[in-house]
Protein backbone atom coordinates (compact mmCIF):
# COMPACT_ATOMS: atom_id res chain seq x y z
CA UNK A 1 0.00 0.00 0.00
CA UNK A 2 1.48 3.33 -1.07
CA UNK A 3 2.03 6.01 1.52
CA UNK A 4 0.07 9.20 1.03
CA UNK A 5 0.49 12.87 1.74
CA UNK A 6 -2.24 15.19 3.01
CA UNK A 7 -2.37 18.54 1.23
CA UNK A 8 -4.37 21.59 2.25
CA UNK A 9 -4.29 25.38 1.84
CA UNK A 10 -3.53 28.18 4.26
CA UNK A 11 -7.19 28.97 4.79
CA UNK A 12 -6.93 26.29 7.51
CA UNK A 13 -5.32 28.93 9.81
CA UNK A 14 -3.43 26.33 11.83
CA UNK A 15 -0.29 27.39 13.68
CA UNK A 16 2.77 26.53 11.61
CA UNK A 17 4.04 24.25 14.38
CA UNK A 18 0.78 22.27 14.36
CA UNK A 19 0.77 21.93 10.57
CA UNK A 20 4.33 20.59 10.77
CA UNK A 21 3.41 18.19 13.58
CA UNK A 22 0.54 16.91 11.43
CA UNK A 23 2.91 16.53 8.44
CA UNK A 24 0.65 18.64 6.23
CA UNK A 25 1.68 20.16 2.93
CA UNK A 26 0.11 23.63 2.91
CA UNK A 27 -0.29 25.82 -0.18
CA UNK A 28 -0.36 29.51 0.75
CA UNK A 29 -3.20 31.68 -0.52
CA UNK A 30 -2.48 35.29 -1.45
CA UNK A 31 -3.80 38.76 -0.71
CA UNK A 32 -3.08 42.23 -2.01
CA UNK A 33 -2.64 45.47 -0.14
CA UNK A 34 -1.46 48.76 -1.70
CA UNK A 35 -0.38 47.12 -4.98
CA UNK A 36 1.73 44.52 -3.21
CA UNK A 37 1.03 40.81 -3.14
CA UNK A 38 1.53 38.86 0.07
CA UNK A 39 1.47 35.12 0.64
CA UNK A 40 -0.65 33.96 3.57
CA UNK A 41 1.93 31.58 5.04
CA UNK A 42 0.92 29.99 8.32
CA UNK A 43 3.95 31.48 10.07
CA UNK A 44 3.03 34.99 8.80
CA UNK A 45 6.56 35.46 7.48
CA UNK A 46 5.52 38.18 5.03
CA UNK A 47 3.32 40.20 7.39
CA UNK A 48 2.62 39.77 11.07
CA UNK A 49 -1.03 39.00 11.73
CA UNK A 50 -1.32 41.71 14.41
CA UNK A 51 0.06 44.30 11.99
CA UNK A 52 -2.41 43.02 9.41
CA UNK A 53 -5.41 43.58 11.67
CA UNK A 54 -4.15 47.06 12.50
CA UNK A 55 -4.18 47.81 8.76
CA UNK A 56 -7.84 46.78 8.68
CA UNK A 57 -8.63 48.88 11.75
CA UNK A 58 -7.13 51.89 10.01
CA UNK A 59 -9.37 51.40 6.98
CA UNK A 60 -6.96 49.54 4.72
CA UNK A 61 -8.57 47.64 1.86
CA UNK A 62 -7.29 44.11 1.28
CA UNK A 63 -8.17 41.87 -1.65
CA UNK A 64 -7.68 38.11 -1.57
CA UNK A 65 -6.87 35.57 -4.28
CA UNK A 66 -7.51 31.87 -4.62
CA UNK A 67 -4.68 29.47 -5.39
CA UNK A 68 -4.54 28.43 -9.05
CA UNK A 69 -4.35 25.01 -10.65
CA UNK A 70 -0.75 25.50 -11.76
CA UNK A 71 0.37 26.11 -8.17
CA UNK A 72 -1.27 22.86 -7.08
CA UNK A 73 0.28 20.90 -9.93
CA UNK A 74 3.73 22.28 -9.12
CA UNK A 75 3.39 21.21 -5.50
CA UNK A 76 1.70 17.86 -6.10
CA UNK A 77 3.59 16.42 -9.05
CA UNK A 78 6.94 15.81 -7.29
CA UNK A 79 5.12 13.89 -4.56
CA UNK A 80 3.38 11.65 -7.09
CA UNK A 81 6.58 11.18 -9.07
CA UNK A 82 8.26 9.99 -5.87
CA UNK A 83 5.62 7.27 -5.47
CA UNK A 84 3.27 8.77 -2.89
CA UNK A 85 -0.48 9.30 -3.22
CA UNK A 86 -2.22 12.58 -2.30
CA UNK A 87 -5.36 13.52 -0.40
CA UNK A 88 -6.18 17.22 -0.73
CA UNK A 89 -8.65 18.76 1.72
CA UNK A 90 -9.51 22.31 0.71
CA UNK A 91 -11.20 25.57 1.62
CA UNK A 92 -15.00 25.56 1.15
CA UNK A 93 -15.91 25.80 -2.53
CA UNK A 94 -18.81 28.08 -1.59
CA UNK A 95 -16.35 30.75 -0.41
CA UNK A 96 -13.36 30.44 -2.75
CA UNK A 97 -12.22 28.98 -6.05
CA UNK A 98 -9.24 27.36 -4.30
CA UNK A 99 -10.82 23.93 -3.85
CA UNK A 100 -11.90 23.80 -7.50
CA UNK A 101 -8.33 24.62 -8.55
CA UNK A 102 -7.00 21.83 -6.36
CA UNK A 103 -9.61 19.38 -7.62
CA UNK A 104 -8.77 20.28 -11.24
CA UNK A 105 -5.08 19.66 -10.52
CA UNK A 106 -5.94 16.30 -8.93
CA UNK A 107 -7.97 15.27 -11.99
CA UNK A 108 -5.20 16.30 -14.40
CA UNK A 109 -2.50 14.54 -12.42
CA UNK A 110 -4.61 11.39 -12.04
CA UNK A 111 -4.52 11.04 -15.82
CA UNK A 112 -0.78 11.67 -15.97
CA UNK A 113 -0.03 9.27 -13.10
CA UNK A 114 -2.63 6.49 -13.49
CA UNK A 115 -0.90 4.29 -10.90
CA UNK A 116 -1.24 6.97 -8.21
CA UNK A 117 -4.30 8.04 -6.22
CA UNK A 118 -5.00 11.77 -6.12
CA UNK A 119 -8.18 12.65 -4.24
CA UNK A 120 -9.76 16.02 -3.44
CA UNK A 121 -12.26 16.65 -0.63
CA UNK A 122 -14.23 19.87 -0.37
CA UNK A 123 -14.08 20.51 3.38
CA UNK A 124 -17.08 22.87 3.19
CA UNK A 125 -15.14 24.56 5.98
CA UNK A 126 -12.88 27.53 6.60
CA UNK A 127 -10.27 28.74 9.06
CA UNK A 128 -9.85 26.49 12.09
CA UNK A 129 -12.96 24.56 11.06
CA UNK A 130 -10.91 23.29 8.16
CA UNK A 131 -7.99 22.96 10.58
CA UNK A 132 -10.00 20.84 13.00
CA UNK A 133 -11.14 18.55 10.20
CA UNK A 134 -7.49 18.09 9.25
CA UNK A 135 -6.64 17.34 12.88
CA UNK A 136 -9.15 14.47 12.90
CA UNK A 137 -8.19 13.27 9.42
CA UNK A 138 -4.52 12.98 10.35
CA UNK A 139 -5.49 11.02 13.47
CA UNK A 140 -7.22 8.50 11.20
CA UNK A 141 -4.19 8.28 8.92
CA UNK A 142 -1.98 7.60 11.93
CA UNK A 143 -4.20 4.67 12.87
CA UNK A 144 -2.92 3.04 9.68
CA UNK A 145 -6.01 3.70 7.58
CA UNK A 146 -5.69 3.68 3.78
CA UNK A 147 -6.09 6.81 1.68
CA UNK A 148 -9.55 5.62 0.60
CA UNK A 149 -10.60 5.06 4.22
CA UNK A 150 -9.28 8.46 5.29
CA UNK A 151 -10.99 10.20 2.37
CA UNK A 152 -14.28 8.51 3.28
CA UNK A 153 -13.82 9.54 6.92
CA UNK A 154 -13.30 13.16 5.86
CA UNK A 155 -16.47 13.08 3.75
CA UNK A 156 -18.49 11.60 6.63
CA UNK A 157 -17.10 13.91 9.27
CA UNK A 158 -17.20 17.28 7.54
CA UNK A 159 -20.94 17.80 8.02
CA UNK A 160 -20.48 17.24 11.76
CA UNK A 161 -17.80 19.94 11.95
CA UNK A 162 -19.60 22.86 13.59
CA UNK A 163 -18.51 26.45 12.87
CA UNK A 164 -20.15 29.11 15.04
CA UNK A 165 -18.91 32.66 15.04
CA UNK A 166 -19.61 36.31 15.61
CA UNK A 167 -17.94 39.50 14.41
CA UNK A 168 -17.38 42.86 16.03
CA UNK A 169 -17.78 45.02 12.92
CA UNK A 170 -20.56 44.18 10.47
CA UNK A 171 -19.06 46.42 7.79
CA UNK A 172 -16.50 43.76 6.85
CA UNK A 173 -19.27 41.25 6.18
CA UNK A 174 -21.11 43.91 4.19
CA UNK A 175 -18.09 44.41 1.92
CA UNK A 176 -18.04 40.70 1.22
CA UNK A 177 -21.77 40.62 0.49
CA UNK A 178 -22.56 38.50 3.58
CA UNK A 179 -25.00 41.03 5.05
CA UNK A 180 -26.88 43.91 3.46
CA UNK A 181 -25.81 47.54 3.82
CA UNK A 182 -28.99 48.28 5.81
CA UNK A 183 -28.38 45.37 8.19
CA UNK A 184 -24.79 46.46 8.72
CA UNK A 185 -25.71 50.10 9.36
CA UNK A 186 -28.62 49.41 11.70
CA UNK A 187 -26.75 46.65 13.50
CA UNK A 188 -23.76 48.90 14.06
CA UNK A 189 -25.92 51.71 15.42
CA UNK A 190 -27.77 49.40 17.82
CA UNK A 191 -24.78 47.33 18.89
CA UNK A 192 -26.26 44.20 17.32
CA UNK A 193 -23.82 41.33 16.85
CA UNK A 194 -24.60 38.48 14.43
CA UNK A 195 -24.50 34.83 15.45
CA UNK A 196 -23.51 32.93 12.32
CA UNK A 197 -22.48 29.46 11.23
CA UNK A 198 -21.30 27.52 8.20
CA UNK A 199 -24.13 25.51 6.65
CA UNK A 200 -24.03 22.13 4.90
CA UNK A 201 -23.16 23.82 1.61
CA UNK A 202 -20.15 25.58 3.12
CA UNK A 203 -21.79 29.01 3.11
CA UNK A 204 -21.87 31.59 5.89
CA UNK A 205 -25.40 31.86 7.28
CA UNK A 206 -26.72 34.47 9.69
CA UNK A 207 -28.73 32.48 12.25
CA UNK A 208 -29.38 34.83 15.13
CA UNK A 209 -28.40 38.16 16.63
CA UNK A 210 -27.42 39.36 20.07
CA UNK A 211 -27.36 42.75 21.72
CA UNK A 212 -23.73 43.36 22.63
CA UNK A 213 -20.48 41.47 22.49
CA UNK A 214 -20.80 39.35 25.64
CA UNK A 215 -24.29 38.23 24.66
CA UNK A 216 -23.01 37.10 21.25
CA UNK A 217 -20.19 35.09 22.86
CA UNK A 218 -22.64 33.44 25.27
CA UNK A 219 -24.84 32.58 22.29
CA UNK A 220 -21.94 30.78 20.60
CA UNK A 221 -21.22 28.77 23.73
CA UNK A 222 -24.92 27.90 24.06
CA UNK A 223 -24.95 26.58 20.47
CA UNK A 224 -22.06 24.36 21.42
CA UNK A 225 -24.05 22.87 24.29
CA UNK A 226 -27.01 22.22 22.02
CA UNK A 227 -25.12 20.61 19.14
CA UNK A 228 -21.87 19.21 20.57
CA UNK A 229 -21.36 15.49 21.13
CA UNK A 230 -19.26 14.16 24.03
CA UNK A 231 -17.79 17.65 24.49
CA UNK A 232 -15.67 16.81 27.53
CA UNK A 233 -13.57 14.45 25.42
CA UNK A 234 -13.31 16.62 22.32
CA UNK A 235 -10.61 18.84 20.93
CA UNK A 236 -12.08 22.32 20.44
CA UNK A 237 -10.52 25.09 18.35
CA UNK A 238 -11.14 28.82 18.83
CA UNK A 239 -9.96 31.45 16.38
CA UNK A 240 -10.06 35.20 16.75
CA UNK A 241 -9.46 38.41 14.84
CA UNK A 242 -6.75 39.83 17.12
CA UNK A 243 -8.89 39.64 20.28
CA UNK A 244 -6.97 37.13 22.37
CA UNK A 245 -8.51 38.07 25.72
CA UNK A 246 -12.05 37.49 24.45
CA UNK A 247 -10.99 34.15 22.97
CA UNK A 248 -9.57 33.17 26.36
CA UNK A 249 -12.81 34.29 28.05
CA UNK A 250 -14.74 32.06 25.63
CA UNK A 251 -12.43 29.13 26.37
CA UNK A 252 -12.99 29.59 30.12
CA UNK A 253 -16.75 29.48 29.60
CA UNK A 254 -16.45 26.30 27.51
CA UNK A 255 -14.28 24.61 30.13
CA UNK A 256 -16.59 25.61 32.96
CA UNK A 257 -19.84 24.64 31.25
CA UNK A 258 -18.85 21.50 29.35
CA UNK A 259 -15.67 20.20 30.96
CA UNK A 260 -13.64 20.51 27.76
CA UNK A 261 -9.95 20.04 28.48
CA UNK A 262 -8.30 20.31 25.06
CA UNK A 263 -8.76 23.78 23.56
CA UNK A 264 -6.48 25.48 21.04
CA UNK A 265 -6.70 29.24 20.49
CA UNK A 266 -5.13 30.89 17.46
CA UNK A 267 -5.61 34.07 15.39
CA UNK A 268 -7.47 34.12 12.10
CA UNK A 269 -5.05 34.51 9.20
CA UNK A 270 -5.08 37.42 6.74
CA UNK A 271 -7.11 35.75 3.96
CA UNK A 272 -10.03 34.87 6.23
CA UNK A 273 -9.51 37.91 8.46
CA UNK A 274 -9.79 40.35 5.59
CA UNK A 275 -13.43 39.26 5.13
CA UNK A 276 -14.44 38.91 8.78
CA UNK A 277 -12.45 41.78 10.29
CA UNK A 278 -10.88 42.51 13.66
CA UNK A 279 -12.88 41.13 16.57
CA UNK A 280 -13.97 37.97 14.79
CA UNK A 281 -14.51 35.15 17.26
CA UNK A 282 -15.30 31.57 16.26
CA UNK A 283 -15.58 28.17 17.91
CA UNK A 284 -15.20 24.82 16.16
CA UNK A 285 -16.24 21.41 17.46
CA UNK A 286 -17.85 18.13 16.41
CA UNK A 287 -21.62 17.95 16.73
CA UNK A 288 -24.70 15.96 15.83
CA UNK A 289 -25.10 18.31 12.86
CA UNK A 290 -23.69 21.62 11.74
C-alpha positions as a Python dict, from the first residue, in 0.01 Angstrom:
ca = {
    (1, 'X'): (0, 0, 0),
    (2, 'X'): (148, 333, -107),
    (3, 'X'): (203, 601, 152),
    (4, 'X'): (7, 920, 103),
    (5, 'X'): (49, 1287, 174),
    (6, 'X'): (-224, 1519, 301),
    (7, 'X'): (-237, 1854, 123),
    (8, 'X'): (-437, 2159, 225),
    (9, 'X'): (-429, 2538, 184),
    (10, 'X'): (-353, 2818, 426),
    (11, 'X'): (-719, 2897, 479),
    (12, 'X'): (-693, 2629, 751),
    (13, 'X'): (-532, 2893, 981),
    (14, 'X'): (-343, 2633, 1183),
    (15, 'X'): (-29, 2739, 1368),
    (16, 'X'): (277, 2653, 1161),
    (17, 'X'): (404, 2425, 1438),
    (18, 'X'): (78, 2227, 1436),
    (19, 'X'): (77, 2193, 1057),
    (20, 'X'): (433, 2059, 1077),
    (21, 'X'): (341, 1819, 1358),
    (22, 'X'): (54, 1691, 1143),
    (23, 'X'): (291, 1653, 844),
    (24, 'X'): (65, 1864, 623),
    (25, 'X'): (168, 2016, 293),
    (26, 'X'): (11, 2363, 291),
    (27, 'X'): (-29, 2582, -18),
    (28, 'X'): (-36, 2951, 75),
    (29, 'X'): (-320, 3168, -52),
    (30, 'X'): (-248, 3529, -145),
    (31, 'X'): (-380, 3876, -71),
    (32, 'X'): (-308, 4223, -201),
    (33, 'X'): (-264, 4547, -14),
    (34, 'X'): (-146, 4876, -170),
    (35, 'X'): (-38, 4712, -498),
    (36, 'X'): (173, 4452, -321),
    (37, 'X'): (103, 4081, -314),
    (38, 'X'): (153, 3886, 7),
    (39, 'X'): (147, 3512, 64),
    (40, 'X'): (-65, 3396, 357),
    (41, 'X'): (193, 3158, 504),
    (42, 'X'): (92, 2999, 832),
    (43, 'X'): (395, 3148, 1007),
    (44, 'X'): (303, 3499, 880),
    (45, 'X'): (656, 3546, 748),
    (46, 'X'): (552, 3818, 503),
    (47, 'X'): (332, 4020, 739),
    (48, 'X'): (262, 3977, 1107),
    (49, 'X'): (-103, 3900, 1173),
    (50, 'X'): (-132, 4171, 1441),
    (51, 'X'): (6, 4430, 1199),
    (52, 'X'): (-241, 4302, 941),
    (53, 'X'): (-541, 4358, 1167),
    (54, 'X'): (-415, 4706, 1250),
    (55, 'X'): (-418, 4781, 876),
    (56, 'X'): (-784, 4678, 868),
    (57, 'X'): (-863, 4888, 1175),
    (58, 'X'): (-713, 5189, 1001),
    (59, 'X'): (-937, 5140, 698),
    (60, 'X'): (-696, 4954, 472),
    (61, 'X'): (-857, 4764, 186),
    (62, 'X'): (-729, 4411, 128),
    (63, 'X'): (-817, 4187, -165),
    (64, 'X'): (-768, 3811, -157),
    (65, 'X'): (-687, 3557, -428),
    (66, 'X'): (-751, 3187, -462),
    (67, 'X'): (-468, 2947, -539),
    (68, 'X'): (-454, 2843, -905),
    (69, 'X'): (-435, 2501, -1065),
    (70, 'X'): (-75, 2550, -1176),
    (71, 'X'): (37, 2611, -817),
    (72, 'X'): (-127, 2286, -708),
    (73, 'X'): (28, 2090, -993),
    (74, 'X'): (373, 2228, -912),
    (75, 'X'): (339, 2121, -550),
    (76, 'X'): (170, 1786, -610),
    (77, 'X'): (359, 1642, -905),
    (78, 'X'): (694, 1581, -729),
    (79, 'X'): (512, 1389, -456),
    (80, 'X'): (338, 1165, -709),
    (81, 'X'): (658, 1118, -907),
    (82, 'X'): (826, 999, -587),
    (83, 'X'): (562, 727, -547),
    (84, 'X'): (327, 877, -289),
    (85, 'X'): (-48, 930, -322),
    (86, 'X'): (-222, 1258, -230),
    (87, 'X'): (-536, 1352, -40),
    (88, 'X'): (-618, 1722, -73),
    (89, 'X'): (-865, 1876, 172),
    (90, 'X'): (-951, 2231, 71),
    (91, 'X'): (-1120, 2557, 162),
    (92, 'X'): (-1500, 2556, 115),
    (93, 'X'): (-1591, 2580, -253),
    (94, 'X'): (-1881, 2808, -159),
    (95, 'X'): (-1635, 3075, -41),
    (96, 'X'): (-1336, 3044, -275),
    (97, 'X'): (-1222, 2898, -605),
    (98, 'X'): (-924, 2736, -430),
    (99, 'X'): (-1082, 2393, -385),
    (100, 'X'): (-1190, 2380, -750),
    (101, 'X'): (-833, 2462, -855),
    (102, 'X'): (-700, 2183, -636),
    (103, 'X'): (-961, 1938, -762),
    (104, 'X'): (-877, 2028, -1124),
    (105, 'X'): (-508, 1966, -1052),
    (106, 'X'): (-594, 1630, -893),
    (107, 'X'): (-797, 1527, -1199),
    (108, 'X'): (-520, 1630, -1440),
    (109, 'X'): (-250, 1454, -1242),
    (110, 'X'): (-461, 1139, -1204),
    (111, 'X'): (-452, 1104, -1582),
    (112, 'X'): (-78, 1167, -1597),
    (113, 'X'): (-3, 927, -1310),
    (114, 'X'): (-263, 649, -1349),
    (115, 'X'): (-90, 429, -1090),
    (116, 'X'): (-124, 697, -821),
    (117, 'X'): (-430, 804, -622),
    (118, 'X'): (-500, 1177, -612),
    (119, 'X'): (-818, 1265, -424),
    (120, 'X'): (-976, 1602, -344),
    (121, 'X'): (-1226, 1665, -63),
    (122, 'X'): (-1423, 1987, -37),
    (123, 'X'): (-1408, 2051, 338),
    (124, 'X'): (-1708, 2287, 319),
    (125, 'X'): (-1514, 2456, 598),
    (126, 'X'): (-1288, 2753, 660),
    (127, 'X'): (-1027, 2874, 906),
    (128, 'X'): (-985, 2649, 1209),
    (129, 'X'): (-1296, 2456, 1106),
    (130, 'X'): (-1091, 2329, 816),
    (131, 'X'): (-799, 2296, 1058),
    (132, 'X'): (-1000, 2084, 1300),
    (133, 'X'): (-1114, 1855, 1020),
    (134, 'X'): (-749, 1809, 925),
    (135, 'X'): (-664, 1734, 1288),
    (136, 'X'): (-915, 1447, 1290),
    (137, 'X'): (-819, 1327, 942),
    (138, 'X'): (-452, 1298, 1035),
    (139, 'X'): (-549, 1102, 1347),
    (140, 'X'): (-722, 850, 1120),
    (141, 'X'): (-419, 828, 892),
    (142, 'X'): (-198, 760, 1193),
    (143, 'X'): (-420, 467, 1287),
    (144, 'X'): (-292, 304, 968),
    (145, 'X'): (-601, 370, 758),
    (146, 'X'): (-569, 368, 378),
    (147, 'X'): (-609, 681, 168),
    (148, 'X'): (-955, 562, 60),
    (149, 'X'): (-1060, 506, 422),
    (150, 'X'): (-928, 846, 529),
    (151, 'X'): (-1099, 1020, 237),
    (152, 'X'): (-1428, 851, 328),
    (153, 'X'): (-1382, 954, 692),
    (154, 'X'): (-1330, 1316, 586),
    (155, 'X'): (-1647, 1308, 375),
    (156, 'X'): (-1849, 1160, 663),
    (157, 'X'): (-1710, 1391, 927),
    (158, 'X'): (-1720, 1728, 754),
    (159, 'X'): (-2094, 1780, 802),
    (160, 'X'): (-2048, 1724, 1176),
    (161, 'X'): (-1780, 1994, 1195),
    (162, 'X'): (-1960, 2286, 1359),
    (163, 'X'): (-1851, 2645, 1287),
    (164, 'X'): (-2015, 2911, 1504),
    (165, 'X'): (-1891, 3266, 1504),
    (166, 'X'): (-1961, 3631, 1561),
    (167, 'X'): (-1794, 3950, 1441),
    (168, 'X'): (-1738, 4286, 1603),
    (169, 'X'): (-1778, 4502, 1292),
    (170, 'X'): (-2056, 4418, 1047),
    (171, 'X'): (-1906, 4642, 779),
    (172, 'X'): (-1650, 4376, 685),
    (173, 'X'): (-1927, 4125, 618),
    (174, 'X'): (-2111, 4391, 419),
    (175, 'X'): (-1809, 4441, 192),
    (176, 'X'): (-1804, 4070, 122),
    (177, 'X'): (-2177, 4062, 49),
    (178, 'X'): (-2256, 3850, 358),
    (179, 'X'): (-2500, 4103, 505),
    (180, 'X'): (-2688, 4391, 346),
    (181, 'X'): (-2581, 4754, 382),
    (182, 'X'): (-2899, 4828, 581),
    (183, 'X'): (-2838, 4537, 819),
    (184, 'X'): (-2479, 4646, 872),
    (185, 'X'): (-2571, 5010, 936),
    (186, 'X'): (-2862, 4941, 1170),
    (187, 'X'): (-2675, 4665, 1350),
    (188, 'X'): (-2376, 4890, 1406),
    (189, 'X'): (-2592, 5171, 1542),
    (190, 'X'): (-2777, 4940, 1782),
    (191, 'X'): (-2478, 4733, 1889),
    (192, 'X'): (-2626, 4420, 1732),
    (193, 'X'): (-2382, 4133, 1685),
    (194, 'X'): (-2460, 3848, 1443),
    (195, 'X'): (-2450, 3483, 1545),
    (196, 'X'): (-2351, 3293, 1232),
    (197, 'X'): (-2248, 2946, 1123),
    (198, 'X'): (-2130, 2752, 820),
    (199, 'X'): (-2413, 2551, 665),
    (200, 'X'): (-2403, 2213, 490),
    (201, 'X'): (-2316, 2382, 161),
    (202, 'X'): (-2015, 2558, 312),
    (203, 'X'): (-2179, 2901, 311),
    (204, 'X'): (-2187, 3159, 589),
    (205, 'X'): (-2540, 3186, 728),
    (206, 'X'): (-2672, 3447, 969),
    (207, 'X'): (-2873, 3248, 1225),
    (208, 'X'): (-2938, 3483, 1513),
    (209, 'X'): (-2840, 3816, 1663),
    (210, 'X'): (-2742, 3936, 2007),
    (211, 'X'): (-2736, 4275, 2172),
    (212, 'X'): (-2373, 4336, 2263),
    (213, 'X'): (-2048, 4147, 2249),
    (214, 'X'): (-2080, 3935, 2564),
    (215, 'X'): (-2429, 3823, 2466),
    (216, 'X'): (-2301, 3710, 2125),
    (217, 'X'): (-2019, 3509, 2286),
    (218, 'X'): (-2264, 3344, 2527),
    (219, 'X'): (-2484, 3258, 2229),
    (220, 'X'): (-2194, 3078, 2060),
    (221, 'X'): (-2122, 2877, 2373),
    (222, 'X'): (-2492, 2790, 2406),
    (223, 'X'): (-2495, 2658, 2047),
    (224, 'X'): (-2206, 2436, 2142),
    (225, 'X'): (-2405, 2287, 2429),
    (226, 'X'): (-2701, 2222, 2202),
    (227, 'X'): (-2512, 2061, 1914),
    (228, 'X'): (-2187, 1921, 2057),
    (229, 'X'): (-2136, 1549, 2113),
    (230, 'X'): (-1926, 1416, 2403),
    (231, 'X'): (-1779, 1765, 2449),
    (232, 'X'): (-1567, 1681, 2753),
    (233, 'X'): (-1357, 1445, 2542),
    (234, 'X'): (-1331, 1662, 2232),
    (235, 'X'): (-1061, 1884, 2093),
    (236, 'X'): (-1208, 2232, 2044),
    (237, 'X'): (-1052, 2509, 1835),
    (238, 'X'): (-1114, 2882, 1883),
    (239, 'X'): (-996, 3145, 1638),
    (240, 'X'): (-1006, 3520, 1675),
    (241, 'X'): (-946, 3841, 1484),
    (242, 'X'): (-675, 3983, 1712),
    (243, 'X'): (-889, 3964, 2028),
    (244, 'X'): (-697, 3713, 2237),
    (245, 'X'): (-851, 3807, 2572),
    (246, 'X'): (-1205, 3749, 2445),
    (247, 'X'): (-1099, 3415, 2297),
    (248, 'X'): (-957, 3317, 2636),
    (249, 'X'): (-1281, 3429, 2805),
    (250, 'X'): (-1474, 3206, 2563),
    (251, 'X'): (-1243, 2913, 2637),
    (252, 'X'): (-1299, 2959, 3012),
    (253, 'X'): (-1675, 2948, 2960),
    (254, 'X'): (-1645, 2630, 2751),
    (255, 'X'): (-1428, 2461, 3013),
    (256, 'X'): (-1659, 2561, 3296),
    (257, 'X'): (-1984, 2464, 3125),
    (258, 'X'): (-1885, 2150, 2935),
    (259, 'X'): (-1567, 2020, 3096),
    (260, 'X'): (-1364, 2051, 2776),
    (261, 'X'): (-995, 2004, 2848),
    (262, 'X'): (-830, 2031, 2506),
    (263, 'X'): (-876, 2378, 2356),
    (264, 'X'): (-648, 2548, 2104),
    (265, 'X'): (-670, 2924, 2049),
    (266, 'X'): (-513, 3089, 1746),
    (267, 'X'): (-561, 3407, 1539),
    (268, 'X'): (-747, 3412, 1210),
    (269, 'X'): (-505, 3451, 920),
    (270, 'X'): (-508, 3742, 674),
    (271, 'X'): (-711, 3575, 396),
    (272, 'X'): (-1003, 3487, 623),
    (273, 'X'): (-951, 3791, 846),
    (274, 'X'): (-979, 4035, 559),
    (275, 'X'): (-1343, 3926, 513),
    (276, 'X'): (-1444, 3891, 878),
    (277, 'X'): (-1245, 4178, 1029),
    (278, 'X'): (-1088, 4251, 1366),
    (279, 'X'): (-1288, 4113, 1657),
    (280, 'X'): (-1397, 3797, 1479),
    (281, 'X'): (-1451, 3515, 1726),
    (282, 'X'): (-1530, 3157, 1626),
    (283, 'X'): (-1558, 2817, 1791),
    (284, 'X'): (-1520, 2482, 1616),
    (285, 'X'): (-1624, 2141, 1746),
    (286, 'X'): (-1785, 1813, 1641),
    (287, 'X'): (-2162, 1795, 1673),
    (288, 'X'): (-2470, 1596, 1583),
    (289, 'X'): (-2510, 1831, 1286),
    (290, 'X'): (-2369, 2162, 1174),
}
